[in-house]
Short mmCIF file of C-alpha atoms in Angstrom, two decimals:
data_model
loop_
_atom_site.label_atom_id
_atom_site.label_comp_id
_atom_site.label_asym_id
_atom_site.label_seq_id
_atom_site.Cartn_x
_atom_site.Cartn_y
_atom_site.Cartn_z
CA UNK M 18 51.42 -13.01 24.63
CA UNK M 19 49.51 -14.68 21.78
CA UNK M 20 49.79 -12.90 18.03
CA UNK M 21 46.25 -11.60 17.02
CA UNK M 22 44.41 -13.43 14.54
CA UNK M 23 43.35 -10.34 13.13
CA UNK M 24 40.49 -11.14 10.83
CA UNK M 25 38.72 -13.12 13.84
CA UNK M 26 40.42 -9.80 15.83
CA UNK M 27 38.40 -7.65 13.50
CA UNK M 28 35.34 -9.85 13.28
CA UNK M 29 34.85 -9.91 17.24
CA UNK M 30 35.82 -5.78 16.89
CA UNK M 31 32.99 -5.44 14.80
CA UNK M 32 30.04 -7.74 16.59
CA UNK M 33 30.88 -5.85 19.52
CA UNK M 34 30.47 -2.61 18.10
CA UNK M 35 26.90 -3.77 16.78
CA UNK M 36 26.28 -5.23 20.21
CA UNK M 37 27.21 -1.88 21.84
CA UNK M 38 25.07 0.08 19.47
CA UNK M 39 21.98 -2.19 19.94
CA UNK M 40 22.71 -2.00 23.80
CA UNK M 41 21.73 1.60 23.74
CA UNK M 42 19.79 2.09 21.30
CA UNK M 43 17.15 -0.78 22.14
CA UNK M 44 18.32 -1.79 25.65
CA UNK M 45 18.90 1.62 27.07
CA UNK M 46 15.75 3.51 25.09
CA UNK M 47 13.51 0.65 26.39
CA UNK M 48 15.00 0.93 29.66
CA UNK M 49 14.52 4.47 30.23
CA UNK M 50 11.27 4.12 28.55
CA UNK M 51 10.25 1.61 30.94
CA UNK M 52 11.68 3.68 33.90
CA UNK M 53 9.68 7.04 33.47
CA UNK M 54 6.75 4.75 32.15
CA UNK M 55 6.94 3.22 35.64
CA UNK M 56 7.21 6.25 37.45
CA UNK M 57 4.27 7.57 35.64
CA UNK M 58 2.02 5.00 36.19
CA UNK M 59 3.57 2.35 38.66
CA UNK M 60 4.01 -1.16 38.31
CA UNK W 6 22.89 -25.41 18.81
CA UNK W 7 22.99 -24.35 22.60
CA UNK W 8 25.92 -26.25 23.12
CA UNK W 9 28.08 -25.10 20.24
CA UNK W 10 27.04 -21.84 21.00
CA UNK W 11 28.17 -22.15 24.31
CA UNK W 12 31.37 -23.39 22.47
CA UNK W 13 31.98 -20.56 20.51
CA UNK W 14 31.58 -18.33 23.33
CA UNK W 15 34.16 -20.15 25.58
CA UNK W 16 36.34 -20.68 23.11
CA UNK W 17 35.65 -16.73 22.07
CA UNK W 18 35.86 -15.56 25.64
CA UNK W 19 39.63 -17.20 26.03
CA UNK W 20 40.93 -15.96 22.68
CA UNK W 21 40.04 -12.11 23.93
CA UNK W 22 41.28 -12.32 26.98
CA UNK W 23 44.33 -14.24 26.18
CA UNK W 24 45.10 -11.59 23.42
CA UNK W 25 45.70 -8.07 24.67
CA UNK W 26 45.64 -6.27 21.31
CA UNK W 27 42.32 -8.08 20.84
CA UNK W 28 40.68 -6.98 24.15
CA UNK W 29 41.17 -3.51 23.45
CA UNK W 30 39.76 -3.24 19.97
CA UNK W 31 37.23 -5.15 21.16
CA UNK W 32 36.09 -2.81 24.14
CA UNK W 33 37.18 0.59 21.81
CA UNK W 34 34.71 -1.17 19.09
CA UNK W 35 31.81 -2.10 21.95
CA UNK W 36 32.09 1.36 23.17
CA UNK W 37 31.71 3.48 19.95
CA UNK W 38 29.04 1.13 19.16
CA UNK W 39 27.88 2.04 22.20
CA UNK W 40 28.21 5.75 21.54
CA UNK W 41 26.71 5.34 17.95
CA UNK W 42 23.46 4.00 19.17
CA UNK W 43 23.05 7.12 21.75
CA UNK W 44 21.01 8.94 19.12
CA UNK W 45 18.96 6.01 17.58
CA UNK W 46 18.16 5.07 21.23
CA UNK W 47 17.13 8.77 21.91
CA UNK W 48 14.47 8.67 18.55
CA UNK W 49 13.36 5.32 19.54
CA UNK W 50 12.98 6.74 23.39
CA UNK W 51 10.91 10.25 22.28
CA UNK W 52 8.82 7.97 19.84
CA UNK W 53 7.59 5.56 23.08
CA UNK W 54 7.40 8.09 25.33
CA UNK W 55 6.39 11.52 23.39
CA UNK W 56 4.56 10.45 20.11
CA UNK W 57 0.84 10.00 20.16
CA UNK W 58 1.89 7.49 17.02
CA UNK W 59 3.09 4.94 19.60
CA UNK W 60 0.04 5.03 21.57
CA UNK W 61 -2.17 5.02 18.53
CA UNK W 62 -0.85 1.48 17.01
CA UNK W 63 -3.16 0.03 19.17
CA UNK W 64 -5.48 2.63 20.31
CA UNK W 65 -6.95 3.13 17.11
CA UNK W 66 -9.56 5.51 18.37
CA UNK W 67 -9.91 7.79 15.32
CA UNK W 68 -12.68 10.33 16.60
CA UNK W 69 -10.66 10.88 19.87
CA UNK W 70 -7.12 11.46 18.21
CA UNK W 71 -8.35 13.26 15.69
CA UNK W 72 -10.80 15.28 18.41
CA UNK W 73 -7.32 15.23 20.18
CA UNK W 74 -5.47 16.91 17.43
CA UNK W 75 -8.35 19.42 17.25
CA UNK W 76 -8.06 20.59 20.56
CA UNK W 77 -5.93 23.06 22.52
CA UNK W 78 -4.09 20.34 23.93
CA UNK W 79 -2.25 19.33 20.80
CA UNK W 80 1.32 20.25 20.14
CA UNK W 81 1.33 20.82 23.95
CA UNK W 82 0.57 17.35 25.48
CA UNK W 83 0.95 14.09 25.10
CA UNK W 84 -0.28 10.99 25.56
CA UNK W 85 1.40 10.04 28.44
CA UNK W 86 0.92 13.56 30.20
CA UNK W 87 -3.06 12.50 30.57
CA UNK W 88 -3.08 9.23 30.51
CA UNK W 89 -1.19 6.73 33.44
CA UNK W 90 -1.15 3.33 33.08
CA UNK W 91 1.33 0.97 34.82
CA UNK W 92 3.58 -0.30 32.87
CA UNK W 93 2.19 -3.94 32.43
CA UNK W 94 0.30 -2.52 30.12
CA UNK W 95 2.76 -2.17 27.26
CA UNK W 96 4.16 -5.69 27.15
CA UNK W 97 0.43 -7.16 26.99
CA UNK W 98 -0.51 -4.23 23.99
CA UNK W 99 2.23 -4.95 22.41
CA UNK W 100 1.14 -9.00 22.73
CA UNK W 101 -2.37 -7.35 21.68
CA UNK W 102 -0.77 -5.57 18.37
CA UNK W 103 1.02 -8.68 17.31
CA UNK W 104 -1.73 -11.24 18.00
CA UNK W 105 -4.98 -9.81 18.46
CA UNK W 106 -4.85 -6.27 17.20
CA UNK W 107 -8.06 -4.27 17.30
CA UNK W 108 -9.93 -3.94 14.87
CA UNK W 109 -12.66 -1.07 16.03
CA UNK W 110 -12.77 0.92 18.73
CA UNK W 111 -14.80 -0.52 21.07
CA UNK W 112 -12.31 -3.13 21.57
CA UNK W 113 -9.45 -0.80 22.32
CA UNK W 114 -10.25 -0.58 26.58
CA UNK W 115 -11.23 2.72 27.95
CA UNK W 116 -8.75 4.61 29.52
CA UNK W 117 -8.73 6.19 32.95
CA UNK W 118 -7.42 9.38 33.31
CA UNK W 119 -7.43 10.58 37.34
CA UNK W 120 -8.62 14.55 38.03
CA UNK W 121 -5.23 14.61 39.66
CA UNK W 122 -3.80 15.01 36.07
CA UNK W 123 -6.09 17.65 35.02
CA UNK W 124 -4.70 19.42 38.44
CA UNK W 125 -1.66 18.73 37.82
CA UNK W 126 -1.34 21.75 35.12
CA UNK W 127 -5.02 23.31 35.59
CA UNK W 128 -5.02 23.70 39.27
CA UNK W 129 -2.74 25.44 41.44
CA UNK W 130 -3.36 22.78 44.52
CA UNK W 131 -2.22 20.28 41.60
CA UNK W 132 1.29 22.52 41.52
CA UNK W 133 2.45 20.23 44.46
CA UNK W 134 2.10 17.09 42.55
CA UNK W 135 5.52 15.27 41.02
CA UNK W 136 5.21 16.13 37.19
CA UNK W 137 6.29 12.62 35.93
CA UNK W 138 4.97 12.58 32.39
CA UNK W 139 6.70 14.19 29.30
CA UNK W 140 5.25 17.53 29.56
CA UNK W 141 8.20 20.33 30.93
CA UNK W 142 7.86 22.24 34.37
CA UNK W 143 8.18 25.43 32.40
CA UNK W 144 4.99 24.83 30.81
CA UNK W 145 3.32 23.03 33.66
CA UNK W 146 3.57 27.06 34.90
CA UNK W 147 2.19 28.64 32.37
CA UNK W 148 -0.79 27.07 32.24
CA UNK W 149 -3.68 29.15 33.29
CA UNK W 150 -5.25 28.12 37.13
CA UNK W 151 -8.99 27.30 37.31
CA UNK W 152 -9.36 26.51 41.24
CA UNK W 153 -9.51 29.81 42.01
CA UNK W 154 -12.41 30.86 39.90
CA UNK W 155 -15.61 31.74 41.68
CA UNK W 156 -17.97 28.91 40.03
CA UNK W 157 -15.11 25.86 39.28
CA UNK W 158 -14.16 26.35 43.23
CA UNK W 159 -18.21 25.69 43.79
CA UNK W 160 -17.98 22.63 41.19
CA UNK W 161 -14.65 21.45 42.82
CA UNK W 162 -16.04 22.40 46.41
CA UNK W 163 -19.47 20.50 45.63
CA UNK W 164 -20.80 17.65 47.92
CA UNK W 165 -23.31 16.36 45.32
CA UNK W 166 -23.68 15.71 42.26
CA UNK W 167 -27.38 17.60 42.13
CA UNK W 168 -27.74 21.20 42.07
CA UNK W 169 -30.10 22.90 44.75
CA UNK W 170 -33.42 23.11 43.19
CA UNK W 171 -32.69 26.97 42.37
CA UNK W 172 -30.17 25.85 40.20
CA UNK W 173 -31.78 23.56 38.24
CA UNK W 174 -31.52 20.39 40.17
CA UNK W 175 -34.37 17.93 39.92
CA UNK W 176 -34.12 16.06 43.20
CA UNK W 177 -34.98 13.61 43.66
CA UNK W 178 -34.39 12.54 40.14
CA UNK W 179 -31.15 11.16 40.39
CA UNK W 180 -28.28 13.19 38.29
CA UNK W 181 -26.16 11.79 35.50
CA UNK W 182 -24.24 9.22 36.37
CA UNK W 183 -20.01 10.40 36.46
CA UNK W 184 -18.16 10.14 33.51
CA UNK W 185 -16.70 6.87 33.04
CA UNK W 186 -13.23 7.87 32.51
CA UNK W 187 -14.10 10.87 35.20
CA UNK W 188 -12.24 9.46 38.11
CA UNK W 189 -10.41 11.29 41.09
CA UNK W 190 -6.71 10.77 41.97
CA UNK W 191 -6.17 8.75 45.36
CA UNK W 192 -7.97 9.92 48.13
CA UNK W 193 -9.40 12.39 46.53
CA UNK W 194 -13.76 13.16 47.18
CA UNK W 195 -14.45 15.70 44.43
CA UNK W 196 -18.33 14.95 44.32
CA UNK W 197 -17.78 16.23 40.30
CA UNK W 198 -14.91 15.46 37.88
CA UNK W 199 -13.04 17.31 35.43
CA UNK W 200 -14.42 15.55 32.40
CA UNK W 201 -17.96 15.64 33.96
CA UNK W 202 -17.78 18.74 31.95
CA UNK W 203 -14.67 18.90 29.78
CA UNK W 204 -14.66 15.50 28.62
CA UNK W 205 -17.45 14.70 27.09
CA UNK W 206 -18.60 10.75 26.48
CA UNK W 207 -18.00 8.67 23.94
CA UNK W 208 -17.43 10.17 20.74
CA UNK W 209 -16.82 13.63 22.02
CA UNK W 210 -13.89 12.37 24.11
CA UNK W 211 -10.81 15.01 24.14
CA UNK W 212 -13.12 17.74 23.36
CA UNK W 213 -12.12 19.98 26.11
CA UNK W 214 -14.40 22.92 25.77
CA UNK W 215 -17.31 23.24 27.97
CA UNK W 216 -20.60 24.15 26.49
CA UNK W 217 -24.35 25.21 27.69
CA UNK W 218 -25.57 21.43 26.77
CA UNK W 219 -22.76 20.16 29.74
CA UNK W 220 -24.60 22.64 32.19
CA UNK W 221 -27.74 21.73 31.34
CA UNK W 222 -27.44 18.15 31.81
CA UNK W 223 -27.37 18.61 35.48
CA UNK W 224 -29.11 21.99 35.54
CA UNK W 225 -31.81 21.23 34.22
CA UNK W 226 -35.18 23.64 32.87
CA UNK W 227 -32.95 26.71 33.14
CA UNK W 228 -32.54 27.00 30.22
CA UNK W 229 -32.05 31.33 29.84
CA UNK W 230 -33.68 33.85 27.53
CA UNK W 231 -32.83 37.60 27.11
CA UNK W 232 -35.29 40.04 27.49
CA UNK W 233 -36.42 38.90 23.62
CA UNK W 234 -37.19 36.03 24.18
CA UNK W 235 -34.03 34.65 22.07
CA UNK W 236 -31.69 31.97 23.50
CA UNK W 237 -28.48 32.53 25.33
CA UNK W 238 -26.16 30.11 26.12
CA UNK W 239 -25.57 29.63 29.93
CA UNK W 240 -21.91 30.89 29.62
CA UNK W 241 -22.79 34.52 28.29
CA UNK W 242 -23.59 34.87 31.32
CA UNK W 243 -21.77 32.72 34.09
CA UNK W 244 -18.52 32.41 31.61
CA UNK W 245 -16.36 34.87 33.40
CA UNK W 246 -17.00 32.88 36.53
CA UNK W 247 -15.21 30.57 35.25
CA UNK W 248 -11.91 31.91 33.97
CA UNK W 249 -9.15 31.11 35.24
CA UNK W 250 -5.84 33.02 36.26
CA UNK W 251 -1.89 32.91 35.76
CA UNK W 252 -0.21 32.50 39.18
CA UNK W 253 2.48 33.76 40.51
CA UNK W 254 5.77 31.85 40.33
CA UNK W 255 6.71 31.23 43.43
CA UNK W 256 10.23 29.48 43.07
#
């Protein structure tokens, strides 16, 4: 098992918490957005 | 740049997986970022879908938001309860806001909005149709019904557009010609549209009320007097006929 390097650890840690935040909050809202827009008023 | 990228991400992608502790914090990080954007994606979702501020980047319409804000449907509707458009229409208005945004309102398109959507809430026949904009069952039902009122059943029911002659008609004069934005939901053959009356054209779009000068523009030289000789308006008369009633919930 390989020893963290733990400020490239932490780095990654925290561009994936950015990346999950942006995921929902403009991925999913534009998702669901474009889901009940598109049940609304089709393609 | 594409290929260093690609680089980094191999090179990225073997140092997570190859370090346990790594992986984990990684994931636990992704997923509370995850969980942290829950709420901004919520605003941002409510804004698109609920605020008329969205809509009116582009649609900058002033009389008819501000005629919109005016009438009884503010506070309770939105724009998307009205108004359905597919959804190719947002990528090329947002295109249109970056790169060629209006500038007056007679470039902004007009809109369509079906009678089906006007049913929808006003009619009870409209009760069967999906709700699929923002507005909430709940108040979907406690809007009042108009199809059931003596004289909107005979506009509804109507095969032309020109009263009989004892109403007012002028045949063969031809009648005004349907509002533009007046059209019927598929398959529908309403002879006369919602917004013949409650629409109003240009700028008196969103101005819901009916008056005496929407009656008189198809029945025409009727215009009525009391016994005085002073002026009534058609609806002192023929208003109750049109008032609607609450229906019985029948879930």
């Amino acid at each position: 098992m390989n020893r963290p390097d733990w400020p490239r650890t932490l780095r990654l840690a925290a561009l994936a918490f950015v990346l999950g935040m942006a995921a929902t909050g403009l991925g999913g809202s534009n998702l669901a957005f474009l889901w009940v827009a598109y049940k609304h008023g089709g393609l | 740049m594409f290929r260093a990228v690609l680089g980094w991400l191999r090179s990225t992608a073997a140092y997570v997986v190859g370090s346990p502790i790594t992986l984990g914090l990684v994931a636990v990080a992704g997923l509370s970022g995850a969980g942290a954007g829950v709420p901004a994606g919520q605003k941002l979702y409510d804004y698109m879908w609920r605020d008329p501020v969205f809509c009116g980047d582009c649609h900058i319409h002033d009389y008819a938001n501000i005629a919109w804000e005016r009438s009884v449907h503010a506070q309770l509707t939105t724009c998307h309860d009205c108004h359905r458009v597919p959804i190719r229409h947002y990528p090329r208005n947002l295109v249109m806001a970056v790169f060629a945004r209006p500038h007056t309102p007679e470039e902004v398109p007009s809109a369509h909005v079906g009678a089906v959507l006007c049913e929808q809430c006003h009619a009870v026949e409209g009760m069967e149709e999906e709700l699929t904009g923002p507005m909430p069952e709940e108040l979907r039902g406690a809007v009042t019904k108009i199809d059931q009122s003596p004289l909107h059943r005979v506009h509804l029911d109507a095969e032309s557009r020109t009263p009989t002659r004892y109403h007012g008609g002028r045949e063969p004069s031809s009648p005004p010609e349907p509002h533009p934005a007046g059209g019927h939901g598929e398959g529908e053959q309403h002879a006369i549209a919602c917004l013949d009356c409650h629409g109003g054209q240009d700028l008196e779009v969103h101005t819901f009320e009916a008056s005496a000068r929407d009656c008189v523009a198809c029945h025409q030289g009727i215009t009525p007097e009391d016994e005085r000789g002073a002026s009534l308006s058609c609806l002192d008369c023929h208003g109750r006929g049109f008032v609607g009633s609450q229906p019985e919930r029948t879930e």
